[in-house]
């Protein structure tokens, strides 16, 4: 099971934003992060907890190990408004966190 | 460019069956594992199932095990999801997605999805 927090947040442009994902057991960095904008397919941002996918802005970064992981947006921009999901792939069945909706204050 | 186009969704009564298809193009389909992922209205993402590049390995979410089956026809670059004994809680947008790994890990491309509504 994957637990994300907060479920939603509102921040100002330029703010540093952090989203937390906690696994029910050690997933050994087998963690991906996705961004989903309304009506769109989820976009893969980060794999292996901290490896940025090609073409993804360096505003995004991931960290963590064991059961606790963090997605950081270093300077929130209007185009970052979306819902963010973590997903473990340590073992099947795969599982997603409940999502974090990010809005601009 | 990678394209995944789902079809086959619709409105179906509880207990009935439906088969979804996903037509792939822009990549070598028979070298990639594939997923189905769903999203209920206003809800989060739920992984449904995965099939290996050659169709030999399949994995299922507990919520669909025994009711859904995933298959693929590499000669047609098409992925399928056979859904039997449908329940109200299966109502969702279903999208297919490509996995760049040999095991069920994550997906790097997904289709826009097809809507399934289970209702009497």
mmCIF file of C-alpha atoms in Angstrom:
data_model
loop_
_atom_site.group_PDB
_atom_site.id
_atom_site.type_symbol
_atom_site.label_atom_id
_atom_site.label_comp_id
_atom_site.label_asym_id
_atom_site.label_seq_id
_atom_site.Cartn_x
_atom_site.Cartn_y
_atom_site.Cartn_z
ATOM 1 C CA UNK A 1 0.000 0.000 0.000
ATOM 2 C CA UNK A 2 1.153 3.509 -0.859
ATOM 3 C CA UNK A 3 0.093 6.516 1.176
ATOM 4 C CA UNK A 4 0.563 10.005 -0.219
ATOM 5 C CA UNK A 5 0.367 13.280 1.651
ATOM 6 C CA UNK A 6 -0.999 15.815 1.495
ATOM 7 C CA UNK A 7 -4.011 14.946 -0.665
ATOM 8 C CA UNK A 8 -4.030 18.518 -1.916
ATOM 9 C CA UNK A 9 -2.010 21.689 -1.523
ATOM 10 C CA UNK A 10 -2.092 25.285 -2.646
ATOM 11 C CA UNK A 11 1.133 27.233 -3.070
ATOM 12 C CA UNK A 12 2.356 30.415 -4.689
ATOM 13 C CA UNK A 13 4.335 30.631 -7.910
ATOM 14 C CA UNK A 14 7.989 30.221 -7.030
ATOM 15 C CA UNK A 15 7.357 28.229 -3.852
ATOM 16 C CA UNK A 16 9.153 25.012 -3.078
ATOM 17 C CA UNK A 17 6.632 22.157 -2.912
ATOM 18 C CA UNK A 18 7.126 18.719 -1.403
ATOM 19 C CA UNK A 19 4.910 15.661 -1.695
ATOM 20 C CA UNK A 20 5.455 12.606 0.462
ATOM 21 C CA UNK A 21 4.811 8.970 -0.380
ATOM 22 C CA UNK A 22 5.035 6.220 2.220
ATOM 23 C CA UNK A 23 5.071 2.512 1.441
ATOM 24 C CA UNK A 24 3.770 -0.154 3.815
ATOM 25 C CA UNK A 25 7.077 -1.993 3.444
ATOM 26 C CA UNK A 26 10.590 -1.392 2.120
ATOM 27 C CA UNK A 27 10.306 -0.944 -1.650
ATOM 28 C CA UNK A 28 14.048 -0.420 -2.170
ATOM 29 C CA UNK A 29 13.640 2.681 -4.367
ATOM 30 C CA UNK A 30 11.364 0.872 -6.848
ATOM 31 C CA UNK A 31 9.275 4.016 -7.026
ATOM 32 C CA UNK A 32 7.981 6.136 -9.876
ATOM 33 C CA UNK A 33 6.284 9.535 -9.893
ATOM 34 C CA UNK A 34 3.704 10.684 -12.440
ATOM 35 C CA UNK A 35 2.047 14.005 -13.245
ATOM 36 C CA UNK A 36 -1.541 14.010 -14.509
ATOM 37 C CA UNK A 37 -3.184 17.136 -15.841
ATOM 38 C CA UNK A 38 -6.992 17.224 -16.119
ATOM 39 C CA UNK A 39 -8.257 15.062 -18.970
ATOM 40 C CA UNK A 40 -4.758 13.899 -19.867
ATOM 41 C CA UNK A 41 -2.786 10.674 -19.635
ATOM 42 C CA UNK A 42 -0.343 10.507 -16.714
ATOM 43 C CA UNK A 43 3.174 11.609 -17.592
ATOM 44 C CA UNK A 44 6.147 9.746 -16.162
ATOM 45 C CA UNK A 45 8.450 12.102 -14.259
ATOM 46 C CA UNK A 46 10.814 10.049 -12.135
ATOM 47 C CA UNK A 47 11.819 6.395 -11.806
ATOM 48 C CA UNK A 48 13.982 4.560 -9.300
ATOM 49 C CA UNK A 49 12.973 7.183 -6.748
ATOM 50 C CA UNK A 50 15.304 9.870 -8.089
ATOM 51 C CA UNK A 51 16.080 9.380 -11.813
ATOM 52 C CA UNK A 52 14.499 12.117 -13.895
ATOM 53 C CA UNK A 53 12.954 10.963 -17.142
ATOM 54 C CA UNK A 54 14.335 12.455 -20.344
ATOM 55 C CA UNK A 55 12.737 15.802 -21.181
ATOM 56 C CA UNK A 56 11.381 16.440 -17.688
ATOM 57 C CA UNK A 57 12.297 19.811 -16.258
ATOM 58 C CA UNK A 58 14.928 19.835 -13.529
ATOM 59 C CA UNK A 59 12.467 21.696 -11.286
ATOM 60 C CA UNK A 60 11.329 18.198 -10.355
ATOM 61 C CA UNK A 61 13.419 15.966 -8.157
ATOM 62 C CA UNK A 62 12.872 12.811 -6.174
ATOM 63 C CA UNK A 63 14.498 11.393 -3.100
ATOM 64 C CA UNK A 64 14.024 8.770 -0.453
ATOM 65 C CA UNK A 65 14.685 5.169 0.414
ATOM 66 C CA UNK A 66 13.155 2.310 2.337
ATOM 67 C CA UNK A 67 9.524 3.207 2.938
ATOM 68 C CA UNK A 68 9.633 7.014 2.624
ATOM 69 C CA UNK A 69 9.926 9.032 -0.574
ATOM 70 C CA UNK A 70 9.593 12.683 -1.567
ATOM 71 C CA UNK A 71 8.800 14.511 -4.778
ATOM 72 C CA UNK A 72 10.028 18.117 -4.774
ATOM 73 C CA UNK A 73 9.120 20.942 -7.125
ATOM 74 C CA UNK A 74 11.868 23.489 -6.541
ATOM 75 C CA UNK A 75 10.000 26.539 -7.844
ATOM 76 C CA UNK A 76 6.305 26.035 -8.557
ATOM 77 C CA UNK A 77 5.150 27.245 -11.975
ATOM 78 C CA UNK A 78 1.599 27.627 -13.356
ATOM 79 C CA UNK A 79 2.150 24.689 -15.727
ATOM 80 C CA UNK A 80 2.824 22.426 -12.738
ATOM 81 C CA UNK A 81 -0.845 22.510 -11.710
ATOM 82 C CA UNK A 82 -1.777 18.837 -11.802
ATOM 83 C CA UNK A 83 -2.309 15.773 -9.675
ATOM 84 C CA UNK A 84 0.826 13.828 -8.779
ATOM 85 C CA UNK A 85 0.945 10.092 -8.096
ATOM 86 C CA UNK A 86 3.613 7.819 -6.719
ATOM 87 C CA UNK A 87 3.695 4.161 -7.760
ATOM 88 C CA UNK A 88 5.656 1.239 -6.372
ATOM 89 C CA UNK A 89 7.019 -1.438 -8.671
ATOM 90 C CA UNK A 90 8.943 -3.507 -6.154
ATOM 91 C CA UNK A 91 6.453 -6.315 -6.798
ATOM 92 C CA UNK A 92 3.161 -7.031 -8.501
ATOM 93 C CA UNK A 93 0.422 -6.139 -7.943
ATOM 94 C CA UNK A 94 1.650 -2.635 -8.647
ATOM 95 C CA UNK A 95 0.089 0.114 -6.562
ATOM 96 C CA UNK A 96 -0.372 3.862 -6.726
ATOM 97 C CA UNK A 97 -0.642 6.436 -4.007
ATOM 98 C CA UNK A 98 -3.940 8.256 -3.712
ATOM 99 C CA UNK A 99 -2.627 11.365 -5.460
ATOM 100 C CA UNK A 100 -1.776 14.928 -4.490
ATOM 101 C CA UNK A 101 -3.588 17.769 -6.223
ATOM 102 C CA UNK A 102 -1.361 20.819 -6.616
ATOM 103 C CA UNK A 103 -2.924 24.231 -7.170
ATOM 104 C CA UNK A 104 -1.683 27.800 -7.387
ATOM 105 C CA UNK A 105 -2.620 30.100 -4.528
ATOM 106 C CA UNK B 1 5.837 8.643 -32.497
ATOM 107 C CA UNK B 2 4.339 6.226 -29.996
ATOM 108 C CA UNK B 3 0.579 5.947 -30.312
ATOM 109 C CA UNK B 4 -1.798 3.866 -28.250
ATOM 110 C CA UNK B 5 -5.476 3.993 -29.139
ATOM 111 C CA UNK B 6 -8.047 2.217 -27.023
ATOM 112 C CA UNK B 7 -11.504 1.152 -28.144
ATOM 113 C CA UNK B 8 -14.375 -1.059 -27.089
ATOM 114 C CA UNK B 9 -15.709 0.841 -24.106
ATOM 115 C CA UNK B 10 -19.379 1.449 -23.509
ATOM 116 C CA UNK B 11 -22.293 0.939 -21.152
ATOM 117 C CA UNK B 12 -22.840 -2.616 -19.932
ATOM 118 C CA UNK B 13 -25.045 -4.230 -17.313
ATOM 119 C CA UNK B 14 -23.557 -5.810 -14.179
ATOM 120 C CA UNK B 15 -22.543 -9.401 -14.748
ATOM 121 C CA UNK B 16 -21.994 -8.933 -18.469
ATOM 122 C CA UNK B 17 -18.754 -8.932 -20.452
ATOM 123 C CA UNK B 18 -16.811 -6.437 -22.528
ATOM 124 C CA UNK B 19 -13.593 -6.618 -24.519
ATOM 125 C CA UNK B 20 -11.308 -3.635 -24.856
ATOM 126 C CA UNK B 21 -8.656 -3.248 -27.541
ATOM 127 C CA UNK B 22 -5.552 -1.116 -27.748
ATOM 128 C CA UNK B 23 -3.939 -0.499 -31.135
ATOM 129 C CA UNK B 24 -0.247 0.325 -30.896
ATOM 130 C CA UNK B 25 1.974 2.050 -33.419
ATOM 131 C CA UNK B 26 5.240 3.955 -33.610
ATOM 132 C CA UNK B 27 7.306 1.367 -31.758
ATOM 133 C CA UNK B 28 8.212 -2.313 -31.930
ATOM 134 C CA UNK B 29 5.187 -3.662 -30.088
ATOM 135 C CA UNK B 30 6.476 -7.218 -29.677
ATOM 136 C CA UNK B 31 9.422 -6.084 -27.559
ATOM 137 C CA UNK B 32 7.437 -4.254 -24.863
ATOM 138 C CA UNK B 33 5.365 -5.349 -21.919
ATOM 139 C CA UNK B 34 1.988 -3.662 -21.682
ATOM 140 C CA UNK B 35 -0.336 -2.584 -18.892
ATOM 141 C CA UNK B 36 -3.976 -1.706 -18.456
ATOM 142 C CA UNK B 37 -4.601 1.002 -15.882
ATOM 143 C CA UNK B 38 -7.976 2.448 -14.923
ATOM 144 C CA UNK B 39 -9.327 5.575 -13.316
ATOM 145 C CA UNK B 40 -12.803 5.750 -11.842
ATOM 146 C CA UNK B 41 -14.637 9.083 -12.228
ATOM 147 C CA UNK B 42 -12.977 11.684 -10.009
ATOM 148 C CA UNK B 43 -10.685 9.072 -8.464
ATOM 149 C CA UNK B 44 -7.037 8.097 -8.601
ATOM 150 C CA UNK B 45 -5.121 5.659 -10.745
ATOM 151 C CA UNK B 46 -5.537 1.923 -10.283
ATOM 152 C CA UNK B 47 -3.261 -0.602 -11.939
ATOM 153 C CA UNK B 48 -5.243 -3.478 -13.467
ATOM 154 C CA UNK B 49 -2.984 -5.923 -15.278
ATOM 155 C CA UNK B 50 0.297 -6.479 -17.159
ATOM 156 C CA UNK B 51 1.383 -8.822 -19.932
ATOM 157 C CA UNK B 52 4.964 -9.558 -20.961
ATOM 158 C CA UNK B 53 6.238 -8.833 -24.461
ATOM 159 C CA UNK B 54 5.664 -12.444 -25.546
ATOM 160 C CA UNK B 55 2.393 -12.966 -23.702
ATOM 161 C CA UNK B 56 3.810 -15.656 -21.431
ATOM 162 C CA UNK B 57 3.645 -13.749 -18.156
ATOM 163 C CA UNK B 58 0.549 -12.049 -16.816
ATOM 164 C CA UNK B 59 -0.129 -10.239 -13.556
ATOM 165 C CA UNK B 60 -3.446 -9.004 -12.176
ATOM 166 C CA UNK B 61 -4.765 -6.736 -9.457
ATOM 167 C CA UNK B 62 -6.617 -8.641 -6.758
ATOM 168 C CA UNK B 63 -9.768 -6.689 -7.617
ATOM 169 C CA UNK B 64 -9.975 -8.218 -11.106
ATOM 170 C CA UNK B 65 -8.270 -11.581 -10.682
ATOM 171 C CA UNK B 66 -10.425 -14.376 -12.049
ATOM 172 C CA UNK B 67 -12.713 -11.967 -13.912
ATOM 173 C CA UNK B 68 -10.396 -10.123 -16.318
ATOM 174 C CA UNK B 69 -7.882 -11.495 -18.782
ATOM 175 C CA UNK B 70 -5.181 -9.693 -20.732
ATOM 176 C CA UNK B 71 -3.873 -10.891 -24.075
ATOM 177 C CA UNK B 72 -2.027 -9.583 -27.085
ATOM 178 C CA UNK B 73 -1.684 -10.244 -30.795
ATOM 179 C CA UNK B 74 1.808 -9.176 -31.778
ATOM 180 C CA UNK B 75 1.070 -9.750 -35.469
ATOM 181 C CA UNK B 76 -1.562 -7.015 -35.203
ATOM 182 C CA UNK B 77 0.249 -4.834 -32.622
ATOM 183 C CA UNK B 78 -2.871 -4.996 -30.508
ATOM 184 C CA UNK B 79 -3.492 -5.470 -26.811
ATOM 185 C CA UNK B 80 -6.760 -6.753 -25.367
ATOM 186 C CA UNK B 81 -8.584 -6.748 -22.070
ATOM 187 C CA UNK B 82 -11.401 -9.262 -21.682
ATOM 188 C CA UNK B 83 -13.613 -8.206 -18.809
ATOM 189 C CA UNK B 84 -16.173 -10.703 -17.496
ATOM 190 C CA UNK B 85 -18.597 -10.604 -14.581
ATOM 191 C CA UNK B 86 -18.471 -6.831 -14.563
ATOM 192 C CA UNK B 87 -19.383 -4.958 -11.408
ATOM 193 C CA UNK B 88 -20.462 -1.397 -10.701
ATOM 194 C CA UNK B 89 -17.015 -0.699 -9.271
ATOM 195 C CA UNK B 90 -15.380 -1.510 -12.603
ATOM 196 C CA UNK B 91 -16.783 1.738 -13.997
ATOM 197 C CA UNK B 92 -13.760 3.774 -15.096
ATOM 198 C CA UNK B 93 -11.682 5.058 -17.953
ATOM 199 C CA UNK B 94 -9.358 2.259 -19.011
ATOM 200 C CA UNK B 95 -6.113 3.083 -20.711
ATOM 201 C CA UNK B 96 -3.338 0.921 -22.049
ATOM 202 C CA UNK B 97 0.259 1.806 -21.362
ATOM 203 C CA UNK B 98 3.707 0.724 -22.481
ATOM 204 C CA UNK B 99 6.363 -0.565 -20.082
ATOM 205 C CA UNK B 100 9.993 -0.128 -21.215
ATOM 206 C CA UNK B 101 11.065 -2.976 -18.910
ATOM 207 C CA UNK B 102 10.818 -6.756 -19.193
ATOM 208 C CA UNK B 103 8.839 -6.978 -15.926
ATOM 209 C CA UNK B 104 5.840 -4.983 -14.667
ATOM 210 C CA UNK B 105 7.505 -1.794 -13.507
ATOM 211 C CA UNK B 106 6.098 1.524 -14.736
ATOM 212 C CA UNK B 107 4.785 3.014 -17.964
ATOM 213 C CA UNK B 108 6.314 5.647 -20.214
ATOM 214 C CA UNK B 109 3.461 6.109 -22.688
ATOM 215 C CA UNK B 110 -0.274 5.719 -22.326
ATOM 216 C CA UNK B 111 -3.328 6.056 -24.516
ATOM 217 C CA UNK B 112 -6.182 8.470 -23.935
ATOM 218 C CA UNK B 113 -8.423 5.725 -22.672
ATOM 219 C CA UNK B 114 -11.855 4.275 -23.298
ATOM 220 C CA UNK B 115 -14.761 4.726 -20.908
ATOM 221 C CA UNK B 116 -16.497 1.726 -19.370
ATOM 222 C CA UNK B 117 -19.744 2.243 -17.483
ATOM 223 C CA UNK B 118 -21.285 -0.670 -15.613
ATOM 224 C CA UNK B 119 -24.876 0.107 -14.800
ATOM 225 C CA UNK B 120 -28.259 -1.541 -14.839
#
